Amino acid sequence: MIIGNRRDEFGTSGQVEHARLLDICRGARREVLSTVTGATPGVAGSLTEAVREVADRPEIRVRLLCAPPDDLARDRIRELIRRGVQVKVAADRLHDTLLIDRRLVVVGTDRARSTGVLVVVTAPSVIAAMVESFAPRWASAAPWALVSGEPGDFERSILRCLVAGMTDDVVADRLGVSARTVRRYVNVLMDLVGARSRFELGFRAAESSWLEPNAGGHRRVRLQPDDRLVPVDA
């Protein structure tokens, strides 16, 4: 396997240093799938950093499936979302893993140690099992927006435009996205607050102080081949 500008041979498995994980992730070409539990801080931090390493590359689809996060993990996840990572929260038990291009998987082990141990596996049977396990969990997991309980900068921008009386087409033109994107975000926000109409959504948004101007400005979105749209820095 090519890692960075050099070739590394792991055989079917082998330990890898945390510092080398970034090099491994830089070798991704199409897809990075990760599950993070947070149970072992060293492993969770390394996997999150590796995901962030490729998050800004538009040619790579990056998905993160995580356990319900604590406050510190929430801040890290919000940063990943701003960079374009698709994030969902799973209710069932997870393991710390990083699957790259469906050719190599990094697995966190030894939870008795705070730093944990990272093991690289390239065996096709293991890779196939990891992909098969990830797909249904991702499909059944909850979108981050519904779990976090608060909208991001982009969602707030849409809310302010809607309350100002703009149509979906006008909002889309103002924010540089499609009207379909606007409608999908509105539906997510309505689900988030349990609103049955856009009028009720506006009322709930004002009640929650979501309409206050934010210095962060607007963010565009990148449409990815998934059922979710995520805000990324323009």
PDB file of C-alpha atoms in Angstrom:
ATOM      1  CA  MET A   1       0.000   0.000   0.000  1.00  0.00           C
ATOM      2  CA  ILE A   2       1.202   3.497  -0.800  1.00  0.00           C
ATOM      3  CA  ILE A   3       1.283   5.797   2.246  1.00  0.00           C
ATOM      4  CA  GLY A   4       2.197   9.367   1.479  1.00  0.00           C
ATOM      5  CA  ASN A   5       5.079   9.072  -1.015  1.00  0.00           C
ATOM      6  CA  ARG A   6       6.359   5.703   0.101  1.00  0.00           C
ATOM      7  CA  ARG A   7       5.224   2.096   0.133  1.00  0.00           C
ATOM      8  CA  ASP A   8       4.448   0.309   3.378  1.00  0.00           C
ATOM      9  CA  GLU A   9       3.828  -3.411   3.684  1.00  0.00           C
ATOM     10  CA  PHE A  10       1.731  -4.482   6.651  1.00  0.00           C
ATOM     11  CA  GLY A  11       1.027  -8.015   5.485  1.00  0.00           C
ATOM     12  CA  THR A  12      -2.424  -8.829   6.801  1.00  0.00           C
ATOM     13  CA  SER A  13      -2.004  -6.993  10.125  1.00  0.00           C
ATOM     14  CA  GLY A  14       0.436  -5.090  12.307  1.00  0.00           C
ATOM     15  CA  GLN A  15       0.664  -2.367  14.947  1.00  0.00           C
ATOM     16  CA  VAL A  16       1.098   1.221  13.874  1.00  0.00           C
ATOM     17  CA  GLU A  17       2.265   4.207  15.886  1.00  0.00           C
ATOM     18  CA  HIS A  18      -0.245   6.980  16.516  1.00  0.00           C
ATOM     19  CA  ALA A  19       2.044   9.456  14.755  1.00  0.00           C
ATOM     20  CA  ARG A  20       1.995   7.345  11.578  1.00  0.00           C
ATOM     21  CA  LEU A  21      -1.779   7.254  11.419  1.00  0.00           C
ATOM     22  CA  LEU A  22      -1.900  10.661   9.711  1.00  0.00           C
ATOM     23  CA  ASP A  23       0.385   9.376   6.956  1.00  0.00           C
ATOM     24  CA  ILE A  24      -1.854   6.376   6.468  1.00  0.00           C
ATOM     25  CA  CYS A  25      -4.942   8.570   6.224  1.00  0.00           C
ATOM     26  CA  ARG A  26      -3.255  10.896   3.717  1.00  0.00           C
ATOM     27  CA  GLY A  27      -3.050   7.901   1.408  1.00  0.00           C
ATOM     28  CA  ALA A  28      -6.859   7.790   1.109  1.00  0.00           C
ATOM     29  CA  ARG A  29      -8.226   8.332  -2.381  1.00  0.00           C
ATOM     30  CA  ARG A  30     -12.003   7.875  -2.286  1.00  0.00           C
ATOM     31  CA  GLU A  31     -13.508   7.160   1.124  1.00  0.00           C
ATOM     32  CA  VAL A  32     -12.814   7.218   4.864  1.00  0.00           C
ATOM     33  CA  LEU A  33     -15.270   5.594   7.274  1.00  0.00           C
ATOM     34  CA  SER A  34     -14.685   5.863  11.007  1.00  0.00           C
ATOM     35  CA  THR A  35     -16.356   4.765  14.220  1.00  0.00           C
ATOM     36  CA  VAL A  36     -15.289   6.430  17.475  1.00  0.00           C
ATOM     37  CA  THR A  37     -16.367   5.464  20.989  1.00  0.00           C
ATOM     38  CA  GLY A  38     -14.312   7.866  23.082  1.00  0.00           C
ATOM     39  CA  ALA A  39     -13.667   5.060  25.589  1.00  0.00           C
ATOM     40  CA  THR A  40      -9.902   5.266  25.068  1.00  0.00           C
ATOM     41  CA  PRO A  41      -8.901   8.963  24.831  1.00  0.00           C
ATOM     42  CA  GLY A  42      -5.636   8.316  23.017  1.00  0.00           C
ATOM     43  CA  VAL A  43      -7.267   6.208  20.308  1.00  0.00           C
ATOM     44  CA  ALA A  44     -10.292   8.484  19.899  1.00  0.00           C
ATOM     45  CA  GLY A  45      -8.062  11.539  19.589  1.00  0.00           C
ATOM     46  CA  SER A  46      -5.842   9.864  17.004  1.00  0.00           C
ATOM     47  CA  LEU A  47      -8.773   8.670  14.890  1.00  0.00           C
ATOM     48  CA  THR A  48     -10.472  12.069  15.059  1.00  0.00           C
ATOM     49  CA  GLU A  49      -7.257  13.798  14.023  1.00  0.00           C
ATOM     50  CA  ALA A  50      -6.888  11.374  11.121  1.00  0.00           C
ATOM     51  CA  VAL A  51     -10.432  12.100   9.942  1.00  0.00           C
ATOM     52  CA  ARG A  52      -9.763  15.834  10.122  1.00  0.00           C
ATOM     53  CA  GLU A  53      -6.640  15.315   7.998  1.00  0.00           C
ATOM     54  CA  VAL A  54      -8.737  14.354   4.948  1.00  0.00           C
ATOM     55  CA  ALA A  55     -11.922  16.293   5.697  1.00  0.00           C
ATOM     56  CA  ASP A  56     -11.035  19.217   3.414  1.00  0.00           C
ATOM     57  CA  ARG A  57     -10.397  17.030   0.367  1.00  0.00           C
ATOM     58  CA  PRO A  58     -13.572  17.236  -1.771  1.00  0.00           C
ATOM     59  CA  GLU A  59     -12.793  14.049  -3.700  1.00  0.00           C
ATOM     60  CA  ILE A  60     -13.038  11.947  -0.531  1.00  0.00           C
ATOM     61  CA  ARG A  61     -16.292  11.009   1.174  1.00  0.00           C
ATOM     62  CA  VAL A  62     -15.719  11.088   4.929  1.00  0.00           C
ATOM     63  CA  ARG A  63     -18.202   9.621   7.404  1.00  0.00           C
ATOM     64  CA  LEU A  64     -17.899   9.482  11.180  1.00  0.00           C
ATOM     65  CA  LEU A  65     -20.169   7.302  13.298  1.00  0.00           C
ATOM     66  CA  CYS A  66     -19.781   8.086  16.992  1.00  0.00           C
ATOM     67  CA  ALA A  67     -21.178   7.212  20.383  1.00  0.00           C
ATOM     68  CA  PRO A  68     -23.174   9.933  22.213  1.00  0.00           C
ATOM     69  CA  PRO A  69     -20.409  12.495  22.850  1.00  0.00           C
ATOM     70  CA  ASP A  70     -19.435  14.444  25.944  1.00  0.00           C
ATOM     71  CA  ASP A  71     -18.980  18.228  25.818  1.00  0.00           C
ATOM     72  CA  LEU A  72     -15.340  18.052  24.724  1.00  0.00           C
ATOM     73  CA  ALA A  73     -16.112  15.580  21.950  1.00  0.00           C
ATOM     74  CA  ARG A  74     -18.996  17.789  20.775  1.00  0.00           C
ATOM     75  CA  ASP A  75     -16.584  20.637  20.087  1.00  0.00           C
ATOM     76  CA  ARG A  76     -14.339  18.330  18.066  1.00  0.00           C
ATOM     77  CA  ILE A  77     -17.276  16.970  16.100  1.00  0.00           C
ATOM     78  CA  ARG A  78     -18.593  20.448  15.306  1.00  0.00           C
ATOM     79  CA  GLU A  79     -15.190  21.281  13.843  1.00  0.00           C
ATOM     80  CA  LEU A  80     -15.277  18.148  11.679  1.00  0.00           C
ATOM     81  CA  ILE A  81     -18.759  19.031  10.432  1.00  0.00           C
ATOM     82  CA  ARG A  82     -17.591  22.511   9.490  1.00  0.00           C
ATOM     83  CA  ARG A  83     -14.871  20.839   7.420  1.00  0.00           C
ATOM     84  CA  GLY A  84     -17.384  18.657   5.573  1.00  0.00           C
ATOM     85  CA  VAL A  85     -17.423  15.384   7.521  1.00  0.00           C
ATOM     86  CA  GLN A  86     -20.763  13.561   7.604  1.00  0.00           C
ATOM     87  CA  VAL A  87     -21.529  12.680  11.218  1.00  0.00           C
ATOM     88  CA  LYS A  88     -24.157  10.438  12.778  1.00  0.00           C
ATOM     89  CA  VAL A  89     -24.640   9.179  16.340  1.00  0.00           C
ATOM     90  CA  ALA A  90     -25.222   5.479  17.056  1.00  0.00           C
ATOM     91  CA  ALA A  91     -27.073   4.162  20.072  1.00  0.00           C
ATOM     92  CA  ASP A  92     -25.558   0.674  19.947  1.00  0.00           C
ATOM     93  CA  ARG A  93     -22.060  -0.373  20.942  1.00  0.00           C
ATOM     94  CA  LEU A  94     -19.184   0.702  18.703  1.00  0.00           C
ATOM     95  CA  HIS A  95     -15.481  -0.049  18.355  1.00  0.00           C
ATOM     96  CA  ASP A  96     -12.764   2.459  17.456  1.00  0.00           C
ATOM     97  CA  THR A  97     -12.029   1.916  13.765  1.00  0.00           C
ATOM     98  CA  LEU A  98     -10.874   3.749  10.651  1.00  0.00           C
ATOM     99  CA  LEU A  99     -11.625   2.183   7.269  1.00  0.00           C
ATOM    100  CA  ILE A 100      -9.731   3.645   4.306  1.00  0.00           C
ATOM    101  CA  ASP A 101     -10.869   3.047   0.719  1.00  0.00           C
ATOM    102  CA  ARG A 102     -12.247  -0.338   1.813  1.00  0.00           C
ATOM    103  CA  ARG A 103      -8.693  -1.677   1.533  1.00  0.00           C
ATOM    104  CA  LEU A 104      -7.245  -1.089   4.994  1.00  0.00           C
ATOM    105  CA  VAL A 105      -8.693  -0.762   8.486  1.00  0.00           C
ATOM    106  CA  VAL A 106      -7.121   0.667  11.637  1.00  0.00           C
ATOM    107  CA  VAL A 107      -8.556  -0.781  14.854  1.00  0.00           C
ATOM    108  CA  GLY A 108      -8.099   0.573  18.367  1.00  0.00           C
ATOM    109  CA  THR A 109      -7.340  -2.080  20.990  1.00  0.00           C
ATOM    110  CA  ASP A 110      -6.127  -2.430  24.588  1.00  0.00           C
ATOM    111  CA  ARG A 111      -8.565  -0.115  26.378  1.00  0.00           C
ATOM    112  CA  ALA A 112      -6.735  -0.822  29.636  1.00  0.00           C
ATOM    113  CA  ARG A 113      -4.131   1.704  28.478  1.00  0.00           C
ATOM    114  CA  SER A 114      -5.157   5.353  28.164  1.00  0.00           C
ATOM    115  CA  THR A 115      -3.235   5.697  24.902  1.00  0.00           C
ATOM    116  CA  GLY A 116      -4.538   2.445  23.476  1.00  0.00           C
ATOM    117  CA  VAL A 117      -2.957   0.477  20.652  1.00  0.00           C
ATOM    118  CA  LEU A 118      -3.639   0.900  16.926  1.00  0.00           C
ATOM    119  CA  VAL A 119      -3.570  -2.186  14.728  1.00  0.00           C
ATOM    120  CA  VAL A 120      -3.647  -2.052  10.925  1.00  0.00           C
ATOM    121  CA  VAL A 121      -5.446  -4.896   9.150  1.00  0.00           C
ATOM    122  CA  THR A 122      -5.532  -5.501   5.381  1.00  0.00           C
ATOM    123  CA  ALA A 123      -7.068  -8.981   5.262  1.00  0.00           C
ATOM    124  CA  PRO A 124      -9.933  -8.864   2.679  1.00  0.00           C
ATOM    125  CA  SER A 125     -12.266 -10.929   4.871  1.00  0.00           C
ATOM    126  CA  VAL A 126     -11.879  -8.492   7.771  1.00  0.00           C
ATOM    127  CA  ILE A 127     -12.372  -5.482   5.486  1.00  0.00           C
ATOM    128  CA  ALA A 128     -15.547  -6.991   4.014  1.00  0.00           C
ATOM    129  CA  ALA A 129     -16.927  -7.667   7.499  1.00  0.00           C
ATOM    130  CA  MET A 130     -16.178  -4.092   8.601  1.00  0.00           C
ATOM    131  CA  VAL A 131     -17.955  -2.622   5.569  1.00  0.00           C
ATOM    132  CA  GLU A 132     -20.917  -4.922   6.068  1.00  0.00           C
ATOM    133  CA  SER A 133     -21.139  -3.878   9.722  1.00  0.00           C
ATOM    134  CA  PHE A 134     -20.788  -0.143   9.062  1.00  0.00           C
ATOM    135  CA  ALA A 135     -23.510   0.197   6.410  1.00  0.00           C
ATOM    136  CA  PRO A 136     -26.603  -0.775   8.470  1.00  0.00           C
ATOM    137  CA  ARG A 137     -25.352   1.075  11.530  1.00  0.00           C
ATOM    138  CA  TRP A 138     -24.911   4.228   9.487  1.00  0.00           C
ATOM    139  CA  ALA A 139     -28.386   3.864   7.982  1.00  0.00           C
ATOM    140  CA  SER A 140     -30.052   3.515  11.399  1.00  0.00           C
ATOM    141  CA  ALA A 141     -27.982   6.129  13.278  1.00  0.00           C
ATOM    142  CA  ALA A 142     -29.353   9.560  14.156  1.00  0.00           C
ATOM    143  CA  PRO A 143     -28.201  12.641  12.189  1.00  0.00           C
ATOM    144  CA  TRP A 144     -25.979  14.926  14.253  1.00  0.00           C
ATOM    145  CA  ALA A 145     -28.393  17.860  13.972  1.00  0.00           C
ATOM    146  CA  LEU A 146     -31.138  15.886  15.690  1.00  0.00           C
ATOM    147  CA  VAL A 147     -28.856  14.743  18.512  1.00  0.00           C
ATOM    148  CA  SER A 148     -26.929  17.945  19.163  1.00  0.00           C
ATOM    149  CA  GLY A 149     -30.110  19.891  19.843  1.00  0.00           C
ATOM    150  CA  GLU A 150     -28.933  23.079  18.162  1.00  0.00           C
ATOM    151  CA  PRO A 151     -28.461  24.327  14.587  1.00  0.00           C
ATOM    152  CA  GLY A 152     -25.137  25.336  13.120  1.00  0.00           C
ATOM    153  CA  ASP A 153     -24.263  28.615  11.398  1.00  0.00           C
ATOM    154  CA  PHE A 154     -25.654  27.524   8.052  1.00  0.00           C
ATOM    155  CA  GLU A 155     -28.988  26.392   9.530  1.00  0.00           C
ATOM    156  CA  ARG A 156     -29.262  29.689  11.424  1.00  0.00           C
ATOM    157  CA  SER A 157     -28.710  31.572   8.169  1.00  0.00           C
ATOM    158  CA  ILE A 158     -31.591  29.692   6.565  1.00  0.00           C
ATOM    159  CA  LEU A 159     -33.835  30.376   9.552  1.00  0.00           C
ATOM    160  CA  ARG A 160     -33.157  34.116   9.478  1.00  0.00           C
ATOM    161  CA  CYS A 161     -33.900  34.244   5.758  1.00  0.00           C
ATOM    162  CA  LEU A 162     -37.158  32.339   6.143  1.00  0.00           C
ATOM    163  CA  VAL A 163     -38.338  34.517   9.019  1.00  0.00           C
ATOM    164  CA  ALA A 164     -37.563  37.544   6.841  1.00  0.00           C
ATOM    165  CA  GLY A 165     -40.147  36.210   4.379  1.00  0.00           C
ATOM    166  CA  MET A 166     -37.814  34.941   1.651  1.00  0.00           C
ATOM    167  CA  THR A 167     -38.855  32.055  -0.581  1.00  0.00           C
ATOM    168  CA  ASP A 168     -36.755  28.919  -0.909  1.00  0.00           C
ATOM    169  CA  ASP A 169     -35.450  30.106  -4.280  1.00  0.00           C
ATOM    170  CA  VAL A 170     -34.386  33.468  -2.874  1.00  0.00           C
ATOM    171  CA  VAL A 171     -32.738  31.833   0.148  1.00  0.00           C
ATOM    172  CA  ALA A 172     -30.908  29.412  -2.125  1.00  0.00           C
ATOM    173  CA  ASP A 173     -29.622  32.234  -4.319  1.00  0.00           C
ATOM    174  CA  ARG A 174     -28.551  34.257  -1.292  1.00  0.00           C
ATOM    175  CA  LEU A 175     -26.609  31.377   0.275  1.00  0.00           C
ATOM    176  CA  GLY A 176     -25.242  29.944  -2.946  1.00  0.00           C
ATOM    177  CA  VAL A 177     -26.972  26.551  -2.786  1.00  0.00           C
ATOM    178  CA  SER A 178     -29.934  24.876  -4.485  1.00  0.00           C
ATOM    179  CA  ALA A 179     -33.575  25.322  -3.429  1.00  0.00           C
ATOM    180  CA  ARG A 180     -33.681  21.563  -2.833  1.00  0.00           C
ATOM    181  CA  THR A 181     -30.864  21.911  -0.320  1.00  0.00           C
ATOM    182  CA  VAL A 182     -32.780  24.652   1.486  1.00  0.00           C
ATOM    183  CA  ARG A 183     -35.922  22.518   1.680  1.00  0.00           C
ATOM    184  CA  ARG A 184     -34.013  19.537   3.037  1.00  0.00           C
ATOM    185  CA  TYR A 185     -32.413  21.655   5.749  1.00  0.00           C
ATOM    186  CA  VAL A 186     -35.797  23.127   6.662  1.00  0.00           C
ATOM    187  CA  ASN A 187     -37.202  19.614   7.058  1.00  0.00           C
ATOM    188  CA  VAL A 188     -34.307  18.650   9.356  1.00  0.00           C
ATOM    189  CA  LEU A 189     -34.880  21.769  11.460  1.00  0.00           C
ATOM    190  CA  MET A 190     -38.614  21.097  11.703  1.00  0.00           C
ATOM    191  CA  ASP A 191     -37.858  17.566  12.913  1.00  0.00           C
ATOM    192  CA  LEU A 192     -35.347  18.973  15.397  1.00  0.00           C
ATOM    193  CA  VAL A 193     -37.933  21.141  17.178  1.00  0.00           C
ATOM    194  CA  GLY A 194     -41.013  19.066  16.373  1.00  0.00           C
ATOM    195  CA  ALA A 195     -42.573  21.877  14.310  1.00  0.00           C
ATOM    196  CA  ARG A 196     -45.561  21.045  12.119  1.00  0.00           C
ATOM    197  CA  SER A 197     -45.242  24.128   9.933  1.00  0.00           C
ATOM    198  CA  ARG A 198     -42.672  26.685   8.883  1.00  0.00           C
ATOM    199  CA  PHE A 199     -44.507  29.311  10.896  1.00  0.00           C
ATOM    200  CA  GLU A 200     -44.123  27.171  14.007  1.00  0.00           C
ATOM    201  CA  LEU A 201     -40.467  26.593  13.117  1.00  0.00           C
ATOM    202  CA  GLY A 202     -39.881  30.358  13.024  1.00  0.00           C
ATOM    203  CA  PHE A 203     -41.628  30.795  16.356  1.00  0.00           C
ATOM    204  CA  ARG A 204     -39.599  28.026  18.004  1.00  0.00           C
ATOM    205  CA  ALA A 205     -36.374  29.406  16.504  1.00  0.00           C
ATOM    206  CA  ALA A 206     -37.054  32.875  17.917  1.00  0.00           C
ATOM    207  CA  GLU A 207     -37.975  31.366  21.268  1.00  0.00           C
ATOM    208  CA  SER A 208     -34.650  29.513  21.354  1.00  0.00           C
ATOM    209  CA  SER A 209     -32.618  32.605  20.331  1.00  0.00           C
ATOM    210  CA  TRP A 210     -31.520  30.884  17.118  1.00  0.00           C
ATOM    211  CA  LEU A 211     -32.193  33.985  15.038  1.00  0.00           C
ATOM    212  CA  GLU A 212     -29.581  36.174  16.667  1.00  0.00           C
ATOM    213  CA  PRO A 213     -26.809  37.240  14.236  1.00  0.00           C
ATOM    214  CA  ASN A 214     -23.688  35.116  14.418  1.00  0.00           C
ATOM    215  CA  ALA A 215     -20.255  36.491  13.662  1.00  0.00           C
ATOM    216  CA  GLY A 216     -19.382  33.252  11.924  1.00  0.00           C
ATOM    217  CA  GLY A 217     -21.222  34.344   8.786  1.00  0.00           C
ATOM    218  CA  HIS A 218     -22.765  32.026   6.209  1.00  0.00           C
ATOM    219  CA  ARG A 219     -21.353  28.707   5.182  1.00  0.00           C
ATOM    220  CA  ARG A 220     -21.950  26.935   1.940  1.00  0.00           C
ATOM    221  CA  VAL A 221     -22.724  23.240   1.766  1.00  0.00           C
ATOM    222  CA  ARG A 222     -21.207  20.453  -0.240  1.00  0.00           C
ATOM    223  CA  LEU A 223     -23.666  17.917  -1.602  1.00  0.00           C
ATOM    224  CA  GLN A 224     -22.242  14.456  -1.082  1.00  0.00           C
ATOM    225  CA  PRO A 225     -23.578  11.062  -2.203  1.00  0.00           C
ATOM    226  CA  ASP A 226     -25.460  10.476   1.026  1.00  0.00           C
ATOM    227  CA  ASP A 227     -28.822  11.174   2.635  1.00  0.00           C
ATOM    228  CA  ARG A 228     -27.352  14.109   4.557  1.00  0.00           C
ATOM    229  CA  LEU A 229     -26.056  17.496   3.607  1.00  0.00           C
ATOM    230  CA  VAL A 230     -23.380  19.031   5.784  1.00  0.00           C
ATOM    231  CA  PRO A 231     -22.124  22.611   6.122  1.00  0.00           C
ATOM    232  CA  VAL A 232     -18.536  23.255   5.145  1.00  0.00           C
ATOM    233  CA  ASP A 233     -16.386  26.344   5.018  1.00  0.00           C
ATOM    234  CA  ALA A 234     -16.762  28.106   1.663  1.00  0.00           C
TER     235      ALA A 234
END
